[in-house]
Every structure is written in C-alpha cells, then in structure tokens.
XYZ file of C-alpha atoms in Angstrom:
530
model
C 56.177 -58.849 -15.760
C 59.284 -57.941 -13.825
C 58.889 -56.085 -10.555
C 60.250 -52.560 -10.474
C 59.841 -52.002 -14.193
C 57.649 -49.060 -15.186
C 55.058 -50.112 -17.726
C 53.704 -47.483 -20.137
C 50.157 -46.539 -19.327
C 47.692 -48.463 -21.455
C 44.534 -50.430 -21.045
C 46.237 -53.849 -21.015
C 48.600 -52.766 -18.275
C 45.627 -51.563 -16.270
C 43.874 -54.877 -16.534
C 47.054 -56.876 -15.785
C 47.945 -54.671 -12.866
C 44.576 -54.422 -11.265
C 42.703 -57.585 -11.957
C 45.176 -60.453 -12.474
C 46.980 -60.237 -9.147
C 46.091 -61.079 -5.604
C 44.296 -58.360 -3.603
C 47.348 -57.668 -1.459
C 49.494 -57.032 -4.549
C 46.742 -55.432 -6.572
C 48.074 -51.864 -6.546
C 51.722 -52.621 -6.080
C 52.613 -51.836 -9.660
C 50.302 -48.817 -9.898
C 51.760 -47.066 -6.869
C 55.060 -46.799 -8.713
C 53.491 -44.602 -11.362
C 53.952 -41.058 -10.135
C 51.125 -38.642 -10.761
C 48.732 -41.350 -11.897
C 45.356 -39.692 -12.467
C 42.126 -41.021 -11.042
C 40.546 -43.738 -13.145
C 37.084 -42.416 -12.360
C 37.461 -38.961 -13.956
C 35.917 -38.221 -17.349
C 39.261 -37.027 -18.750
C 40.957 -40.400 -18.113
C 38.139 -42.241 -19.822
C 38.805 -40.184 -22.932
C 42.587 -40.678 -22.614
C 42.180 -44.435 -22.592
C 40.213 -44.213 -25.829
C 42.516 -41.588 -27.403
C 39.607 -39.087 -27.562
C 39.814 -35.418 -26.616
C 37.824 -34.549 -23.503
C 34.584 -32.721 -24.467
C 34.260 -31.089 -21.023
C 31.230 -31.210 -18.729
C 27.820 -32.165 -20.013
C 25.681 -29.443 -21.571
C 22.853 -28.534 -19.240
C 20.705 -26.695 -21.810
C 18.746 -28.109 -24.670
C 17.029 -26.381 -27.562
C 13.778 -27.981 -28.591
C 11.493 -26.933 -31.427
C 7.861 -26.989 -30.354
C 6.497 -25.522 -33.583
C 3.827 -27.935 -34.873
C 4.129 -26.469 -38.392
C 7.786 -27.355 -38.752
C 8.888 -30.560 -40.421
C 12.394 -31.802 -40.683
C 15.490 -30.660 -38.829
C 15.868 -27.162 -37.466
C 17.948 -24.985 -39.763
C 20.275 -22.708 -37.840
C 20.292 -19.059 -38.719
C 23.732 -18.915 -40.340
C 25.350 -15.790 -41.682
C 27.581 -16.223 -44.687
C 31.054 -14.771 -44.859
C 29.853 -12.288 -47.474
C 27.020 -11.115 -45.272
C 29.325 -10.863 -42.280
C 31.868 -8.832 -44.220
C 29.110 -6.589 -45.523
C 27.971 -5.924 -41.992
C 31.476 -5.005 -40.797
C 32.553 -1.376 -41.395
C 35.319 -0.813 -43.857
C 38.684 0.438 -42.706
C 38.682 4.170 -42.228
C 34.925 4.442 -42.157
C 33.377 6.419 -39.360
C 32.034 4.211 -36.634
C 28.385 4.810 -35.770
C 27.183 4.563 -32.214
C 25.500 1.318 -31.361
C 21.744 1.656 -31.034
C 20.230 -0.692 -28.513
C 16.951 -2.152 -29.622
C 14.333 -3.548 -27.358
C 14.308 -7.302 -27.289
C 11.367 -8.991 -28.942
C 9.627 -11.776 -27.131
C 7.927 -14.075 -29.585
C 5.103 -16.412 -28.681
C 5.674 -20.136 -29.244
C 5.068 -21.046 -32.880
C 5.793 -17.564 -34.255
C 9.596 -17.611 -34.299
C 11.131 -16.693 -37.623
C 14.094 -19.014 -37.016
C 12.032 -21.791 -35.446
C 14.077 -21.405 -32.300
C 12.806 -20.573 -28.863
C 14.756 -18.786 -26.225
C 13.823 -18.819 -22.569
C 15.532 -16.884 -19.827
C 15.535 -18.406 -16.390
C 16.613 -16.868 -13.131
C 16.873 -19.023 -10.078
C 15.217 -17.399 -7.077
C 16.474 -18.637 -3.754
C 13.985 -17.792 -1.022
C 15.504 -16.380 2.109
C 15.402 -18.954 4.866
C 13.071 -18.190 7.735
C 14.998 -17.266 10.833
C 14.090 -19.282 13.881
C 13.008 -17.099 16.833
C 15.670 -17.265 19.505
C 14.181 -15.079 22.246
C 10.840 -15.071 24.027
C 9.990 -11.684 22.508
C 10.663 -12.984 18.994
C 8.492 -16.037 19.578
C 5.585 -13.947 20.858
C 6.017 -11.526 17.941
C 5.925 -14.392 15.459
C 2.834 -15.755 17.163
C 1.036 -12.409 16.964
C 1.939 -11.898 13.304
C 0.687 -15.393 12.471
C -2.673 -14.617 14.067
C -2.932 -11.293 12.259
C -2.135 -12.853 8.882
C -4.451 -15.849 9.273
C -7.428 -14.304 11.085
C -10.690 -15.282 9.413
C -12.225 -11.894 10.212
C -10.630 -8.522 9.552
C -12.730 -6.858 12.246
C -10.108 -7.134 14.948
C -7.491 -5.558 12.660
C -9.761 -2.571 12.089
C -10.467 -2.191 15.787
C -6.861 -2.737 16.892
C -4.823 -1.455 13.980
C -1.853 -0.710 16.238
C -1.199 -4.443 16.807
C 1.193 -4.606 13.846
C 3.422 -1.979 15.481
C 3.915 -3.909 18.722
C 6.502 -6.594 17.716
C 9.291 -4.038 17.344
C 8.748 -2.900 20.957
C 8.591 -6.270 22.735
C 12.336 -6.678 23.216
C 12.381 -3.577 25.404
C 9.543 -4.444 27.780
C 8.781 -7.897 29.257
C 5.378 -6.652 30.394
C 4.338 -5.893 26.817
C 5.636 -9.275 25.693
C 3.617 -11.159 28.323
C 0.473 -9.099 27.733
C 0.589 -9.838 24.011
C 1.232 -13.491 24.820
C -1.940 -13.543 26.947
C -3.873 -11.890 24.119
C -2.620 -14.496 21.633
C -3.350 -17.365 24.038
C -6.956 -16.248 24.497
C -7.353 -15.588 20.774
C -5.961 -19.015 19.888
C -8.356 -20.653 22.350
C -11.265 -18.908 20.649
C -10.107 -19.895 17.163
C -9.794 -23.539 18.206
C -13.401 -23.519 19.374
C -12.558 -24.024 23.035
C -14.625 -22.629 25.872
C -13.561 -19.305 27.312
C -11.681 -19.471 30.596
C -11.712 -16.755 33.206
C -8.448 -14.879 33.044
C -7.931 -15.272 36.767
C -7.600 -19.045 36.191
C -5.122 -18.767 33.300
C -1.350 -19.106 33.919
C -0.693 -16.623 31.103
C -2.766 -13.993 32.924
C -0.870 -14.490 36.171
C 2.402 -14.176 34.286
C 1.250 -10.976 32.561
C 0.093 -9.409 35.842
C 3.345 -10.287 37.634
C 5.369 -8.916 34.749
C 3.344 -5.694 34.765
C 3.795 -5.360 38.529
C 7.582 -5.754 38.237
C 7.666 -3.184 35.457
C 5.648 -0.668 37.469
C 8.030 -1.121 40.404
C 11.121 -0.537 38.254
C 12.686 2.676 37.001
C 11.191 2.030 33.522
C 7.569 2.120 34.636
C 6.385 5.245 32.811
C 7.060 4.262 29.197
C 5.096 3.885 25.980
C 5.627 0.111 26.097
C 4.048 -0.079 29.556
C 1.046 1.886 28.296
C 0.733 -0.518 25.355
C 0.892 -3.435 27.783
C -1.986 -2.041 29.846
C -4.069 -1.267 26.752
C -3.607 -4.817 25.449
C -4.604 -6.237 28.835
C -7.740 -4.105 28.791
C -8.769 -5.178 25.300
C -7.951 -8.821 25.983
C -10.256 -8.756 28.993
C -13.041 -7.065 27.046
C -12.828 -9.546 24.162
C -12.112 -12.859 25.858
C -12.581 -12.757 29.668
C -15.953 -14.143 30.855
C -15.362 -12.784 34.349
C -14.930 -9.104 33.485
C -17.898 -6.878 34.303
C -18.846 -3.501 32.920
C -16.611 -0.670 34.095
C -15.720 -2.180 37.463
C -12.210 -3.396 36.723
C -9.403 -1.833 38.745
C -7.321 -2.072 35.589
C -9.037 1.020 34.143
C -8.056 3.107 37.163
C -4.399 2.171 36.718
C -4.614 2.883 32.992
C -5.979 6.377 33.643
C -3.126 7.062 36.082
C -0.534 5.836 33.541
C -1.895 8.150 30.836
C -1.667 11.156 33.126
C 1.890 10.279 34.202
C 3.106 9.635 30.653
C 1.749 12.908 29.339
C 0.532 13.864 25.899
C 2.084 12.145 22.852
C 4.333 13.944 20.411
C 2.855 14.888 17.016
C 5.005 12.346 15.128
C 4.519 9.462 17.571
C 1.751 7.571 15.771
C 1.758 4.552 18.085
C 1.345 6.714 21.181
C -1.453 8.685 19.537
C -3.417 5.591 18.523
C -2.897 4.055 21.955
C -4.429 7.206 23.417
C -7.535 6.771 21.254
C -7.735 3.110 22.235
C -7.383 3.980 25.913
C -10.130 6.580 25.488
C -12.491 3.830 24.305
C -11.506 1.542 27.189
C -11.982 4.254 29.808
C -15.383 5.499 28.615
C -17.334 2.757 30.490
C -15.161 3.392 33.539
C -15.985 7.114 33.649
C -19.555 6.241 32.727
C -19.988 3.938 35.721
C -17.943 5.793 38.322
C -19.045 9.324 37.468
C -15.471 10.603 37.573
C -14.505 13.477 35.315
C -13.181 12.257 31.995
C -9.882 14.135 31.864
C -9.263 12.811 28.343
C -11.824 15.296 27.027
C -9.715 18.118 28.438
C -6.460 19.669 27.206
C -3.988 18.466 26.138
C -5.439 14.980 25.604
C -8.751 16.192 24.200
C -7.123 18.061 21.304
C -4.905 15.100 20.434
C -7.812 12.658 20.466
C -9.805 15.031 18.280
C -6.920 15.178 15.773
C -6.701 11.377 15.729
C -10.452 11.138 15.205
C -10.224 13.552 12.276
C -7.416 11.457 10.777
C -9.358 8.199 11.164
C -12.588 9.693 9.809
C -11.106 10.997 6.551
C -13.250 9.917 3.625
C -15.951 8.301 5.785
C -18.387 11.247 6.325
C -18.246 10.449 10.046
C -16.250 13.380 11.349
C -19.260 15.357 12.580
C -20.867 12.342 14.354
C -17.562 11.521 16.032
C -17.047 15.029 17.348
C -20.629 15.293 18.607
C -20.349 11.867 20.214
C -17.277 13.024 22.144
C -19.001 16.249 23.170
C -22.144 14.491 24.407
C -20.194 11.673 26.002
C -18.441 14.160 28.255
C -21.757 15.394 29.729
C -23.872 12.244 29.971
C -22.095 10.512 32.925
C -22.814 13.408 35.272
C -26.539 13.280 34.441
C -26.626 9.490 34.795
C -25.371 9.757 38.357
C -27.670 12.641 39.197
C -30.936 11.238 37.799
C -31.373 8.333 40.285
C -30.966 10.759 43.179
C -33.538 13.150 41.742
C -36.000 10.326 41.111
C -36.101 9.449 44.822
C -38.162 12.567 45.575
C -39.078 14.128 42.219
C -41.870 16.419 43.525
C -39.772 18.161 46.129
C -39.577 21.845 45.049
C -35.791 21.874 45.089
C -35.614 18.552 43.280
C -38.189 19.715 40.736
C -36.099 22.742 39.783
C -33.002 20.602 39.323
C -34.993 18.086 37.301
C -36.229 20.812 34.947
C -32.640 21.902 34.348
C -31.685 18.297 33.644
C -34.575 17.897 31.190
C -33.510 21.075 29.363
C -29.921 19.863 29.109
C -31.075 16.480 27.814
C -33.167 18.172 25.135
C -30.182 20.264 24.056
C -27.996 17.159 23.687
C -30.800 15.404 21.810
C -30.993 18.278 19.330
C -27.225 18.079 18.756
C -27.470 14.355 18.055
C -30.394 14.960 15.669
C -28.160 17.133 13.521
C -25.381 14.563 13.293
C -27.093 11.179 12.911
C -29.293 11.787 9.811
C -26.422 13.657 8.150
C -24.034 10.746 8.734
C -26.502 8.096 7.537
C -27.383 9.979 4.343
C -23.747 10.550 3.419
C -22.729 6.960 4.199
C -25.577 5.631 2.035
C -24.636 8.005 -0.777
C -20.980 6.895 -0.597
C -22.022 3.188 -0.480
C -20.366 2.791 2.904
C -23.762 1.704 4.193
C -26.197 -0.338 2.074
C -29.797 -1.064 3.054
C -31.211 -4.317 1.677
C -34.503 -6.193 2.136
C -34.318 -8.821 4.871
C -37.158 -11.333 4.971
C -35.693 -13.306 7.883
C -34.538 -10.409 10.020
C -36.073 -8.604 12.946
C -36.912 -5.720 10.608
C -37.963 -5.615 6.967
C -34.568 -4.284 5.900
C -31.034 -4.529 7.250
C -27.710 -2.753 6.756
C -24.507 -4.011 5.200
C -21.094 -2.399 5.607
C -17.714 -2.835 3.881
C -15.858 -2.642 7.216
C -16.573 -2.472 10.919
C -15.456 1.129 11.423
C -18.634 2.732 10.023
C -21.189 0.687 12.034
C -19.098 1.087 15.165
C -19.297 4.883 14.985
C -22.940 5.016 13.916
C -24.048 2.601 16.637
C -22.103 4.546 19.260
C -23.916 7.747 18.307
C -27.282 5.923 18.195
C -26.606 4.416 21.605
C -25.782 7.826 23.054
C -28.931 9.311 21.533
C -31.022 6.376 22.789
C -29.726 6.938 26.318
C -30.754 10.591 26.152
C -34.196 9.778 24.721
C -34.834 7.153 27.371
C -34.028 9.606 30.176
C -36.228 12.254 28.559
C -39.080 9.762 28.278
C -38.732 8.728 31.937
C -38.912 12.334 33.124
C -41.923 12.927 30.865
C -43.596 9.905 32.406
C -42.855 11.077 35.959
C -44.216 14.586 35.398
C -46.790 13.550 32.740
C -45.442 16.038 30.223
C -47.314 16.519 26.921
C -44.408 15.228 24.810
C -44.484 11.750 26.369
C -46.182 10.009 23.417
C -43.957 11.756 20.875
C -40.829 10.755 22.790
C -41.993 7.139 22.940
C -42.560 7.061 19.177
C -39.185 8.700 18.512
C -37.406 6.242 20.796
C -39.186 3.274 19.213
C -38.112 4.388 15.707
C -34.502 4.669 16.849
C -34.704 1.138 18.282
C -35.945 -0.177 14.922
C -33.033 1.584 13.252
C -30.577 -0.119 15.624
C -32.126 -3.544 14.995
C -31.169 -3.205 11.330
C -27.520 -3.603 12.371
C -28.108 -7.038 13.951
C -27.707 -9.176 10.758
C -24.317 -7.550 10.164
C -23.247 -8.123 13.780
C -24.145 -11.804 13.512
C -21.616 -12.145 10.679
C -18.780 -10.963 12.933
C -16.816 -13.130 15.305
C -18.792 -13.499 18.516
C -16.165 -11.876 20.752
C -16.308 -8.775 18.518
C -20.106 -8.733 18.160
C -20.488 -8.849 21.939
C -18.912 -5.414 22.371
C -22.037 -3.934 20.721
C -24.379 -5.268 23.425
C -24.483 -1.950 25.294
C -26.044 -0.211 22.312
C -28.927 -2.699 22.219
C -29.821 -3.149 25.903
C -32.221 -0.198 26.003
C -34.014 -1.266 22.808
C -35.335 -4.361 24.578
C -37.918 -2.405 26.596
C -39.430 -0.869 23.438
C -39.867 -4.208 21.642
C -42.975 -6.341 21.244
C -43.029 -9.863 22.647
C -42.056 -11.384 19.305
C -39.262 -8.839 18.893
C -38.024 -9.567 22.407
C -37.694 -13.254 21.561
C -35.575 -12.400 18.529
C -33.439 -10.078 20.647
C -32.953 -12.820 23.238
C -31.759 -15.089 20.426
C -29.235 -12.440 19.377
C -27.851 -11.926 22.889
C -27.596 -15.683 23.476
C -25.890 -16.296 20.121
C -23.277 -13.562 20.514
C -22.568 -14.599 24.117
C -21.953 -18.289 23.433
C -18.174 -17.844 23.738
C -17.759 -15.589 26.783
C -20.919 -16.858 28.552
C -21.435 -13.735 30.651
C -25.238 -14.042 30.482
C -27.397 -16.671 32.219
C -28.551 -19.583 30.066
C -32.174 -19.441 31.216
C -34.146 -17.065 28.975
C -36.161 -15.575 31.830
C -32.979 -14.788 33.739
C -31.405 -13.470 30.544
C -34.326 -11.084 30.073
C -33.984 -9.813 33.640
C -30.254 -9.261 33.113
C -30.832 -7.247 29.937
C -33.469 -5.065 31.601
C -31.142 -4.486 34.558
C -28.362 -3.363 32.206
C -30.803 -1.049 30.425
C -31.850 0.550 33.710
C -28.237 0.833 34.781
C -27.216 2.662 31.611
C -30.164 5.065 31.505
C -30.030 6.562 34.985
C -32.741 4.518 36.715
C -30.424 2.748 39.165
C -27.872 4.288 41.517
C -24.617 3.201 39.898
C -22.530 3.139 43.059
C -24.922 0.550 44.534
C -25.159 -1.589 41.402
C -21.611 -2.325 40.328
C -21.985 -5.921 41.440
C -24.812 -6.417 38.974
C -23.077 -4.719 36.079
C-alpha cells in the first residue's frame, strides 16, 4: 500500500486501513477519503453488503389472537378486476362520498382475522412546583381538602376552596390559612392539641393580621376571610379558647360593619357573612349586645343565603324561626338572673310575668317549626331513625350529611333553652304547668340524645361544637343516663381537652355551662368559667 494513494471503498480496505496498522497511523489513510460516512450508521452497513437500506425499524406489529384460526393470516387483497369495478368510469357522474361509522370488532370476531388498535399517547402535565409562600399554603390547603377522611369540615366550611385564589393579595389570609392547616395536620397525625398562644404559626398569623389592619388595605374581603378563618381555627383546634369571651369576635364584628353589605354576585363575601354570623352568635349570646347582623342590610342578605343553602332540605322554616328566636333570647338571658334575685318584689313580678309570656310565645313558634322539619326530613330520607340497642336511647338518627343535624340540633337547643327558663319560672312561682313543662323538656332531651351516635362518628373536633346543645339535657337525665353523657363529653373532648379529666369535676363543669346558657347565672360575672 503506497501512501497518498486513494483506495476504493471496500471491506478489505477498511480492515487493512483500520486494523493492520499501528494506533498512531490507524486513521491516516481514512482521513484522506473526503466525505467518508460514519461506519456506525445503518445505511453504511447495507452499503458494505450491497443491500438497499430498508429504513428505520417498524415499530408496529400485527398479531392474530384468534384461537379459531390456523395457518398464516391471509391479507384482504383486492384484485385488479375488483379495483377497476370499484373505480368510476370516465365521464360518469361522481357521487358524494358517504362517511360510514367505523365498526369496532371484539377480538375473535374479525372477518379478516386482523385486529386494529388505536393508541394515543397521553402526556400528563407536569405539576408546577410552588414558588411563593402563598402558593405553598394554597397547595397545603388543597391537599388537606382532597385527603380529609371526613367530609364534615367541607360541609361546614364550603368556602375554603375559594380561598387559594385570594392568598397572593393578602399575607394575613395566607398566614391564617397556614395556621388552620398546621392545627388540622396536627390533629390528623394524632398529636395532642396545643394552645394557640404557644404556637409559632399563631403568633405569625396575629402579627400579619395586625400589620394588615394598620395598612391602607385593612378593610378588604381578604382581611374578613382571614379573621373568619382565625375564628373557626380557634373553635375547632384551640384548647384554650372559652365560650364567647374571645376579643377576636369583637374585632370581627367591627370589620363586618366597616366592610358593609356584600354585593349580590359576590358569593364568597355572602358565605363569609353567614359564617361570621355563626361565629358571633355565642359572642352576642354571652355579652348581651345587640346582634346587628339580624338587622338591615345584613339580616336580609343572611336570610337570602339561608334560603339558598336550605333548598331541597325542608329546613327553610326552621332556619328562619331559629334566626328570629335567636335575636330575642340573649336579652332574656341577661335579664333573668337579675329578676331571680328578688322574684317576689311587685315590680320584679310584673317584669317576670312579661318574660314568661314572651318565652311562651317563642316556644309556640318553635313548636310549629321543629315537628314540621323532622317529618319532612324523615319523609325525604334526609333523616333515618333506626333501632339502637347500645345507645342511650332505643333508637338513633342517621344523616347523609352534617348540614341537616346541625340545623335541627340548633333549633332543638334554642327550644330547650326556652323550655328550661319556662320551667325555672314555673318552679319559682309554683305555676300549675310545672309538671307538664318538665315532661315536655325531658322528651326534647331524649330526642337530642338520639343524635349522639351520629356525632360519635364525626371527627372529634367537629363533634365538640355540638356540646352546647347537650349541656342542658344533663340535668334531666337519670343517673345511668348521666354516666353515658359523661362518656360522650369525655370522648369528644379527648383532642382539645377543655374539660377536666375527673368525672366529678366534669359533671360540675357541664352543670355550670347549663346554668350559664339558661339564664341562671349572671353572665357578666361568669365569663371566666365559660
């Protein structure tokens, strides 16, 4: 082989050039060949063997799965005569093509013993990583909402799904939701409840709310949502929050008045108003202040929201009566302890008779609503009564969702409060209806006890919000029934631990709450025990 001479490309030249020389001279001859293709490509492999390149490998394969077939698959060929017969002759009028629906044959039923499958690759959109604090808190909230073992909290706080889109505009809302998620996550992990005042997330939320209130963006819908979330988080998860004595409620009431009434198409604002109404009821109940949310323009808006929520549940009438009675009861609760101090004073006696008459009027209104609501809910299967051999009563109630028992128990609790005050005044003045009132109150207590098996199925932090409706039933129970009620209160308080562990102390606490909520204790002097 002479250097500088171009050798025609062939296999022998390749082997001589590449493999029979020293490594330093290995490619000396090959570099002189201009445009030499890569030896690794599939086309060059075919060129060396004088074979035309077939192109890339076929990625599809037809397989006959018909168990009845034997032998090779016969393709469905069309002869030239058939093809020419199918083609229109020259000059013939062309007919429009009629599209037929494709037939999808099941495996084993193909006329041609061939099977056709259509595949479409679906590339899932990659999950975007949260880049801001608001996005991370939003993702955390959505995860909790999608993975919650109980749907009760979603029914109670249905506006939670609307909050992520507002967090970027308000750090206070972001930090309040973060506190809510932190407390909720602690509960779901089975950890003991911590007082909010000891939690870093609570301090951060309070500081953020304070900065927002001191800024020029204080009176906004997002700030209202932040305060509502803080209120609900405390009610659900804070062991240190007492009934109606939080200063947070006072600030929430001021924010609602400053923000004004919501617009008709602002659904989030409207539902936040209803939620705030529920948070502020214990506050007005305990302080005796006038509930401005029952007055225009807030009262009409709340009534419209109640009508919207009660559609199809047969609970519209009970809800409206509950709101009407709830506006009048706090005033009587604050007046009754004062009248009881000297009930036989002539002036006090006259005022007491007026109070008794007003209580009877409210009781009659509740009597019209409660049986009507129960009958319609049973007829619509929104409330099912079943035998209960292990319960406090012979039967118990089951519900498809938490909305129905929440409304019914609220009305029962309001009626029980009225009956208890009527019974106390009958006992003081030894009125002839004392025995009848006791029997009526006892029957209502038995009705309320039928809700307990359903409440025990809820998450404990949700079941505990129904304690107020059952405090007053304790005094009308037998000793055996009281023991079962103590078991219920202890079981539903095992997370927040607001009650004493000792059963004797627990019983005293329940009786104190019952007296507090039925006008037998001066509320202004008993907030520490609430």
